[in-house]
Amino acid sequence: MNDRYSPIHTMIPKGRLMMISDTGTPDDPLRAELFRLFSDNRDGSIEILISSYPGSASLKEDFTTGLTALGCTRFDFVELAADTVSEDSVYQRISDARTVIFADEHPELCTLLKDSPLLELLCHKYLLEEDFVLAGINRCAMWIPGIFMNGSGTDRGLGFINSCIVDAGFAGRARLKQLIRTVIAHNTCFGLGLSSGTALIITEGSKVFCTGKGTVMLINAGSVRKKTAGEPEEGASVFIENLKGHILVSGCMLDLATGEVTETLPRSCGQTSVQSEG
């Protein structure tokens, strides 16, 4: 995000962020619960951002079915391409929206947004509008922070929040290792690995609420000491001390400013030690 909107790092945003790991199954009751997160804002318009690549038709059908079933009628799709991302009509639609959803996982969507006027507008709305919601689903959720993981390492994200790195397709030992390596290399950030059917709702720029049927793996490398500098290579052995982890489930709260984990439901959050061998 450019320097013009650098106050996002210092002022408390009034809007909300949502990061969602979707089940991907249209008739899954859990998916309906995730759609319900958007329907809570049904009085305002919802704009769903997709790319111009093939495959968007099924995406439109899924969202139309899910949102309509929950009584939402004021939603539409914005198909972004190099020749439309700067159009005045697109800018106006995003300006009027109460909720904006990044739904298309094609990397072109992130690339188009990075240095566009739309990103500045979205940042402005997130900072200043109390009823504004910005959501990312699956890989799109990973783009919301300032850094995101890709197949070969990390890349610059959209920068709406800069205290965490998100893996919204978290499953299995391989993804855990990748998240650990990334967080160790960027240890001012928390790592958040979302399993399928889980959502994080972030308010005030740092208050994270976990909901859904899945779990979130929280990695904290803020106190890590290691013998190798930089980002560990895949497959390499690394000596690590003080790497911390929590397993969060629905009802857990995380403060990204302090790292404190609390629970709003009894026995909902578990602490664990995290080990990595590269």
mmCIF file of C-alpha atoms in Angstrom:
data_model
loop_
_atom_site.group_PDB
_atom_site.id
_atom_site.type_symbol
_atom_site.label_atom_id
_atom_site.label_comp_id
_atom_site.label_asym_id
_atom_site.label_seq_id
_atom_site.Cartn_x
_atom_site.Cartn_y
_atom_site.Cartn_z
ATOM 1 C CA MET A 1 0.000 0.000 0.000
ATOM 2 C CA ASN A 2 1.457 3.359 -0.869
ATOM 3 C CA ASP A 3 2.638 5.983 1.600
ATOM 4 C CA ARG A 4 -0.424 8.157 1.107
ATOM 5 C CA TYR A 5 -2.432 5.762 3.267
ATOM 6 C CA SER A 6 0.304 4.851 5.744
ATOM 7 C CA PRO A 7 -1.926 6.023 8.695
ATOM 8 C CA ILE A 8 -3.476 2.535 8.569
ATOM 9 C CA HIS A 9 -0.484 1.489 10.642
ATOM 10 C CA THR A 10 -1.169 3.994 13.426
ATOM 11 C CA MET A 11 -4.889 4.796 13.599
ATOM 12 C CA ILE A 12 -7.578 2.353 14.717
ATOM 13 C CA PRO A 13 -9.687 1.242 11.725
ATOM 14 C CA LYS A 14 -13.450 1.554 12.114
ATOM 15 C CA GLY A 15 -14.304 -1.167 9.604
ATOM 16 C CA ARG A 16 -14.030 -4.937 9.887
ATOM 17 C CA LEU A 17 -11.948 -7.538 8.085
ATOM 18 C CA MET A 18 -13.091 -11.108 7.485
ATOM 19 C CA MET A 19 -10.771 -13.937 6.456
ATOM 20 C CA ILE A 20 -12.597 -17.103 5.512
ATOM 21 C CA SER A 21 -11.542 -20.643 4.651
ATOM 22 C CA ASP A 22 -14.514 -21.966 2.710
ATOM 23 C CA THR A 23 -15.528 -25.621 2.532
ATOM 24 C CA GLY A 24 -16.044 -25.374 -1.227
ATOM 25 C CA THR A 25 -19.160 -27.578 -1.098
ATOM 26 C CA PRO A 26 -22.296 -25.662 -2.213
ATOM 27 C CA ASP A 27 -24.771 -27.713 -0.138
ATOM 28 C CA ASP A 28 -22.632 -27.854 3.019
ATOM 29 C CA PRO A 29 -24.593 -26.334 5.964
ATOM 30 C CA LEU A 30 -21.318 -24.896 7.225
ATOM 31 C CA ARG A 31 -20.956 -22.890 4.028
ATOM 32 C CA ALA A 32 -24.369 -21.357 4.669
ATOM 33 C CA GLU A 33 -23.132 -20.229 8.071
ATOM 34 C CA LEU A 34 -20.175 -18.477 6.437
ATOM 35 C CA PHE A 35 -22.491 -16.750 3.961
ATOM 36 C CA ARG A 36 -24.540 -15.633 6.948
ATOM 37 C CA LEU A 37 -21.604 -13.467 8.019
ATOM 38 C CA PHE A 38 -22.286 -11.306 4.973
ATOM 39 C CA SER A 39 -26.063 -11.346 5.332
ATOM 40 C CA ASP A 40 -25.755 -9.583 8.685
ATOM 41 C CA ASN A 41 -24.956 -6.515 6.607
ATOM 42 C CA ARG A 42 -27.845 -7.087 4.205
ATOM 43 C CA ASP A 43 -29.184 -3.524 4.372
ATOM 44 C CA GLY A 44 -26.126 -2.294 2.505
ATOM 45 C CA SER A 45 -24.932 -3.246 -0.950
ATOM 46 C CA ILE A 46 -22.443 -6.081 -1.392
ATOM 47 C CA GLU A 47 -19.905 -5.982 -4.209
ATOM 48 C CA ILE A 48 -18.126 -9.241 -5.035
ATOM 49 C CA LEU A 49 -14.828 -8.785 -6.867
ATOM 50 C CA ILE A 50 -13.892 -11.433 -9.426
ATOM 51 C CA SER A 51 -11.368 -11.661 -12.246
ATOM 52 C CA SER A 52 -12.111 -11.855 -15.948
ATOM 53 C CA TYR A 53 -10.735 -15.390 -16.226
ATOM 54 C CA PRO A 54 -12.863 -18.469 -17.012
ATOM 55 C CA GLY A 55 -14.408 -20.101 -13.987
ATOM 56 C CA SER A 56 -16.150 -17.017 -12.669
ATOM 57 C CA ALA A 57 -19.537 -18.298 -13.870
ATOM 58 C CA SER A 58 -19.653 -21.068 -11.259
ATOM 59 C CA LEU A 59 -18.447 -18.617 -8.637
ATOM 60 C CA LYS A 60 -21.291 -16.258 -9.474
ATOM 61 C CA GLU A 61 -23.783 -19.115 -9.246
ATOM 62 C CA ASP A 62 -22.515 -20.192 -5.817
ATOM 63 C CA PHE A 63 -22.697 -16.693 -4.364
ATOM 64 C CA THR A 64 -26.046 -15.932 -5.934
ATOM 65 C CA THR A 65 -27.557 -19.110 -4.501
ATOM 66 C CA GLY A 66 -26.023 -18.648 -1.055
ATOM 67 C CA LEU A 67 -26.831 -14.982 -0.574
ATOM 68 C CA THR A 68 -30.318 -15.184 -2.054
ATOM 69 C CA ALA A 69 -31.186 -18.039 0.312
ATOM 70 C CA LEU A 70 -30.360 -15.739 3.229
ATOM 71 C CA GLY A 71 -32.527 -12.895 1.962
ATOM 72 C CA CYS A 72 -29.775 -10.750 0.445
ATOM 73 C CA THR A 73 -30.828 -8.973 -2.722
ATOM 74 C CA ARG A 74 -28.470 -5.990 -2.917
ATOM 75 C CA PHE A 75 -25.378 -7.726 -4.254
ATOM 76 C CA ASP A 76 -23.585 -7.723 -7.579
ATOM 77 C CA PHE A 77 -20.316 -8.828 -9.168
ATOM 78 C CA VAL A 78 -17.497 -6.571 -10.317
ATOM 79 C CA GLU A 79 -15.385 -8.209 -12.979
ATOM 80 C CA LEU A 80 -11.939 -6.629 -12.801
ATOM 81 C CA ALA A 81 -9.539 -6.542 -15.711
ATOM 82 C CA ALA A 82 -6.723 -4.243 -16.761
ATOM 83 C CA ASP A 83 -9.139 -2.078 -18.754
ATOM 84 C CA THR A 84 -11.860 -1.866 -16.064
ATOM 85 C CA VAL A 85 -10.009 -1.520 -12.751
ATOM 86 C CA SER A 86 -9.737 2.264 -13.157
ATOM 87 C CA GLU A 87 -13.215 2.920 -14.579
ATOM 88 C CA ASP A 88 -15.227 5.609 -12.793
ATOM 89 C CA SER A 89 -18.302 3.371 -12.661
ATOM 90 C CA VAL A 90 -16.383 0.643 -10.852
ATOM 91 C CA TYR A 91 -14.921 3.180 -8.430
ATOM 92 C CA GLN A 92 -18.390 4.519 -7.658
ATOM 93 C CA ARG A 93 -19.831 1.062 -7.016
ATOM 94 C CA ILE A 94 -17.073 0.248 -4.538
ATOM 95 C CA SER A 95 -17.485 3.670 -2.928
ATOM 96 C CA ASP A 96 -21.191 2.972 -2.333
ATOM 97 C CA ALA A 97 -20.728 -0.580 -1.064
ATOM 98 C CA ARG A 98 -21.232 -1.612 2.553
ATOM 99 C CA THR A 99 -19.446 -4.950 2.036
ATOM 100 C CA VAL A 100 -16.710 -5.850 -0.461
ATOM 101 C CA ILE A 101 -15.720 -9.485 -0.965
ATOM 102 C CA PHE A 102 -12.552 -10.736 -2.661
ATOM 103 C CA ALA A 103 -13.889 -14.017 -4.039
ATOM 104 C CA ASP A 104 -11.854 -15.000 -7.094
ATOM 105 C CA GLU A 105 -8.629 -16.827 -6.288
ATOM 106 C CA HIS A 106 -6.939 -16.033 -9.598
ATOM 107 C CA PRO A 107 -3.722 -14.087 -8.771
ATOM 108 C CA GLU A 108 -4.599 -11.458 -11.384
ATOM 109 C CA LEU A 109 -7.161 -10.028 -8.960
ATOM 110 C CA CYS A 110 -4.509 -9.254 -6.353
ATOM 111 C CA THR A 111 -2.109 -7.889 -8.977
ATOM 112 C CA LEU A 112 -4.745 -5.548 -10.398
ATOM 113 C CA LEU A 113 -5.686 -4.211 -6.965
ATOM 114 C CA LYS A 114 -2.187 -3.617 -5.597
ATOM 115 C CA ASP A 115 -1.468 -0.243 -7.166
ATOM 116 C CA SER A 116 -4.942 0.757 -8.294
ATOM 117 C CA PRO A 117 -7.174 3.615 -7.111
ATOM 118 C CA LEU A 118 -9.535 0.934 -5.779
ATOM 119 C CA LEU A 119 -7.007 -0.142 -3.157
ATOM 120 C CA GLU A 120 -6.710 3.411 -1.848
ATOM 121 C CA LEU A 121 -10.493 3.695 -1.772
ATOM 122 C CA LEU A 122 -10.895 0.395 0.087
ATOM 123 C CA CYS A 123 -8.277 1.442 2.616
ATOM 124 C CA HIS A 124 -10.073 4.734 3.169
ATOM 125 C CA LYS A 125 -13.408 2.946 3.707
ATOM 126 C CA TYR A 126 -11.843 0.413 6.068
ATOM 127 C CA LEU A 127 -10.265 3.153 8.151
ATOM 128 C CA LEU A 128 -13.205 5.533 8.359
ATOM 129 C CA GLU A 129 -16.525 3.696 7.853
ATOM 130 C CA GLU A 130 -17.899 1.898 10.925
ATOM 131 C CA ASP A 131 -20.282 -0.351 8.995
ATOM 132 C CA PHE A 132 -17.817 -1.364 6.277
ATOM 133 C CA VAL A 133 -16.781 -5.012 5.878
ATOM 134 C CA LEU A 134 -13.909 -6.229 3.713
ATOM 135 C CA ALA A 135 -13.785 -10.012 3.278
ATOM 136 C CA GLY A 136 -11.455 -12.453 1.572
ATOM 137 C CA ILE A 137 -12.272 -16.085 0.872
ATOM 138 C CA ASN A 138 -9.642 -18.827 0.668
ATOM 139 C CA ARG A 139 -6.560 -17.581 -1.184
ATOM 140 C CA CYS A 140 -8.066 -14.087 -1.330
ATOM 141 C CA ALA A 141 -7.975 -13.991 2.477
ATOM 142 C CA MET A 142 -4.225 -14.507 2.303
ATOM 143 C CA TRP A 143 -3.846 -11.328 0.212
ATOM 144 C CA ILE A 144 -5.393 -9.043 2.846
ATOM 145 C CA PRO A 145 -2.258 -8.666 5.049
ATOM 146 C CA GLY A 146 0.922 -6.916 3.912
ATOM 147 C CA ILE A 147 2.686 -10.243 3.239
ATOM 148 C CA PHE A 148 1.270 -13.448 1.829
ATOM 149 C CA MET A 149 2.673 -16.872 1.081
ATOM 150 C CA ASN A 150 2.959 -18.167 -2.454
ATOM 151 C CA GLY A 151 4.389 -21.364 -3.846
ATOM 152 C CA SER A 152 7.981 -20.143 -3.812
ATOM 153 C CA GLY A 153 8.096 -17.921 -0.732
ATOM 154 C CA THR A 154 6.326 -14.643 0.009
ATOM 155 C CA ASP A 155 4.920 -11.724 -1.944
ATOM 156 C CA ARG A 156 3.582 -8.253 -1.197
ATOM 157 C CA GLY A 157 -0.036 -8.324 -0.131
ATOM 158 C CA LEU A 158 -2.655 -5.579 -0.022
ATOM 159 C CA GLY A 159 -1.583 -4.263 3.392
ATOM 160 C CA PHE A 160 -4.886 -3.832 5.236
ATOM 161 C CA ILE A 161 -3.255 -5.421 8.266
ATOM 162 C CA ASN A 162 0.449 -5.917 8.836
ATOM 163 C CA SER A 163 0.688 -7.953 12.029
ATOM 164 C CA CYS A 164 -0.190 -11.387 10.652
ATOM 165 C CA ILE A 165 0.414 -13.823 7.804
ATOM 166 C CA VAL A 166 -2.545 -15.996 6.859
ATOM 167 C CA ASP A 167 -2.767 -19.465 5.354
ATOM 168 C CA ALA A 168 -6.418 -20.021 4.429
ATOM 169 C CA GLY A 169 -5.841 -23.514 3.069
ATOM 170 C CA PHE A 170 -4.141 -24.865 6.156
ATOM 171 C CA ALA A 171 -4.046 -28.651 6.329
ATOM 172 C CA GLY A 172 -1.369 -31.136 7.199
ATOM 173 C CA ARG A 173 2.256 -31.102 8.240
ATOM 174 C CA ALA A 174 3.589 -29.602 4.999
ATOM 175 C CA ARG A 175 1.488 -26.444 5.364
ATOM 176 C CA LEU A 176 2.473 -26.156 9.020
ATOM 177 C CA LYS A 177 6.150 -26.244 8.093
ATOM 178 C CA GLN A 178 5.651 -23.604 5.413
ATOM 179 C CA LEU A 179 3.781 -21.310 7.788
ATOM 180 C CA ILE A 180 6.432 -21.761 10.484
ATOM 181 C CA ARG A 181 9.278 -20.986 8.069
ATOM 182 C CA THR A 182 7.498 -17.869 6.854
ATOM 183 C CA VAL A 183 6.673 -16.553 10.314
ATOM 184 C CA ILE A 184 10.206 -17.137 11.580
ATOM 185 C CA ALA A 185 11.508 -15.047 8.684
ATOM 186 C CA HIS A 186 8.951 -12.313 9.480
ATOM 187 C CA ASN A 187 8.727 -12.713 13.244
ATOM 188 C CA THR A 188 6.952 -9.430 13.908
ATOM 189 C CA CYS A 189 3.911 -11.139 12.359
ATOM 190 C CA PHE A 190 1.721 -13.856 13.828
ATOM 191 C CA GLY A 191 0.980 -16.866 11.661
ATOM 192 C CA LEU A 192 -2.684 -17.853 11.312
ATOM 193 C CA GLY A 193 -3.442 -21.173 9.635
ATOM 194 C CA LEU A 194 -7.169 -21.580 8.940
ATOM 195 C CA SER A 195 -8.606 -25.042 8.367
ATOM 196 C CA SER A 196 -11.659 -25.500 6.152
ATOM 197 C CA GLY A 197 -14.892 -24.013 7.463
ATOM 198 C CA THR A 198 -13.296 -21.366 9.667
ATOM 199 C CA ALA A 199 -13.530 -17.580 9.669
ATOM 200 C CA LEU A 200 -11.647 -14.805 11.432
ATOM 201 C CA ILE A 201 -13.367 -11.478 12.091
ATOM 202 C CA ILE A 202 -10.993 -8.612 12.864
ATOM 203 C CA THR A 203 -12.157 -5.396 14.503
ATOM 204 C CA GLU A 204 -10.207 -2.291 15.529
ATOM 205 C CA GLY A 205 -7.316 -3.538 13.408
ATOM 206 C CA SER A 206 -6.131 -6.058 16.003
ATOM 207 C CA LYS A 207 -9.017 -7.825 17.791
ATOM 208 C CA VAL A 208 -9.487 -11.235 16.177
ATOM 209 C CA PHE A 209 -12.540 -13.421 16.781
ATOM 210 C CA CYS A 210 -12.536 -17.024 15.559
ATOM 211 C CA THR A 211 -15.757 -18.677 14.399
ATOM 212 C CA GLY A 212 -16.785 -21.779 12.453
ATOM 213 C CA LYS A 213 -16.379 -25.521 12.826
ATOM 214 C CA GLY A 214 -12.689 -25.734 12.019
ATOM 215 C CA THR A 215 -9.561 -24.652 13.869
ATOM 216 C CA VAL A 216 -6.933 -21.948 13.526
ATOM 217 C CA MET A 217 -3.266 -22.669 14.189
ATOM 218 C CA LEU A 218 -1.637 -19.601 15.735
ATOM 219 C CA ILE A 219 2.158 -19.373 15.380
ATOM 220 C CA ASN A 220 4.075 -16.837 17.472
ATOM 221 C CA ALA A 221 7.777 -16.483 16.634
ATOM 222 C CA GLY A 222 8.257 -13.157 18.382
ATOM 223 C CA SER A 223 10.670 -14.634 20.936
ATOM 224 C CA VAL A 224 12.356 -17.126 18.645
ATOM 225 C CA ARG A 225 16.095 -17.558 18.670
ATOM 226 C CA LYS A 226 17.617 -19.415 15.755
ATOM 227 C CA LYS A 227 21.113 -20.121 14.536
ATOM 228 C CA THR A 228 20.477 -19.361 10.891
ATOM 229 C CA ALA A 229 19.625 -15.959 9.435
ATOM 230 C CA GLY A 230 16.850 -15.196 6.991
ATOM 231 C CA GLU A 231 14.115 -17.544 5.838
ATOM 232 C CA PRO A 232 15.011 -21.228 6.352
ATOM 233 C CA GLU A 233 15.308 -23.238 3.147
ATOM 234 C CA GLU A 234 12.799 -26.000 2.590
ATOM 235 C CA GLY A 235 14.151 -29.276 3.903
ATOM 236 C CA ALA A 236 16.910 -27.643 5.937
ATOM 237 C CA SER A 237 17.335 -28.362 9.641
ATOM 238 C CA VAL A 238 16.973 -25.278 11.820
ATOM 239 C CA PHE A 239 17.588 -24.880 15.533
ATOM 240 C CA ILE A 240 14.661 -22.990 17.055
ATOM 241 C CA GLU A 241 13.872 -21.927 20.598
ATOM 242 C CA ASN A 242 10.761 -20.238 22.029
ATOM 243 C CA LEU A 243 8.450 -20.911 19.097
ATOM 244 C CA LYS A 244 4.915 -20.812 20.499
ATOM 245 C CA GLY A 245 1.568 -22.000 19.234
ATOM 246 C CA HIS A 246 -2.115 -22.054 20.077
ATOM 247 C CA ILE A 247 -4.963 -23.979 18.543
ATOM 248 C CA LEU A 248 -7.965 -21.683 18.304
ATOM 249 C CA VAL A 249 -11.560 -22.775 17.781
ATOM 250 C CA SER A 250 -14.865 -20.965 17.612
ATOM 251 C CA GLY A 251 -15.139 -18.513 20.486
ATOM 252 C CA CYS A 252 -11.425 -17.780 20.835
ATOM 253 C CA MET A 253 -10.187 -14.195 20.803
ATOM 254 C CA LEU A 254 -6.694 -13.060 19.811
ATOM 255 C CA ASP A 255 -5.204 -9.615 20.361
ATOM 256 C CA LEU A 256 -2.681 -9.024 17.573
ATOM 257 C CA ALA A 257 -1.223 -6.083 19.489
ATOM 258 C CA THR A 258 -0.168 -8.205 22.473
ATOM 259 C CA GLY A 259 -0.468 -11.824 21.370
ATOM 260 C CA GLU A 260 -2.893 -12.518 24.209
ATOM 261 C CA VAL A 261 -5.381 -15.313 23.592
ATOM 262 C CA THR A 262 -8.646 -15.397 25.519
ATOM 263 C CA GLU A 263 -11.801 -17.453 25.243
ATOM 264 C CA THR A 264 -15.410 -16.404 25.235
ATOM 265 C CA LEU A 265 -16.562 -20.009 25.580
ATOM 266 C CA PRO A 266 -15.310 -22.459 28.240
ATOM 267 C CA ARG A 267 -12.334 -24.702 27.302
ATOM 268 C CA SER A 268 -12.268 -23.457 23.728
ATOM 269 C CA CYS A 269 -8.600 -22.594 23.225
ATOM 270 C CA GLY A 270 -5.670 -24.928 23.605
ATOM 271 C CA GLN A 271 -2.001 -24.063 23.949
ATOM 272 C CA THR A 272 0.601 -26.269 22.377
ATOM 273 C CA SER A 273 4.302 -26.386 21.732
ATOM 274 C CA VAL A 274 5.353 -26.111 18.099
ATOM 275 C CA GLN A 275 8.364 -27.879 16.696
ATOM 276 C CA SER A 276 9.922 -27.478 13.298
ATOM 277 C CA GLU A 277 12.635 -29.354 11.469
ATOM 278 C CA GLY A 278 12.736 -27.069 8.460
#
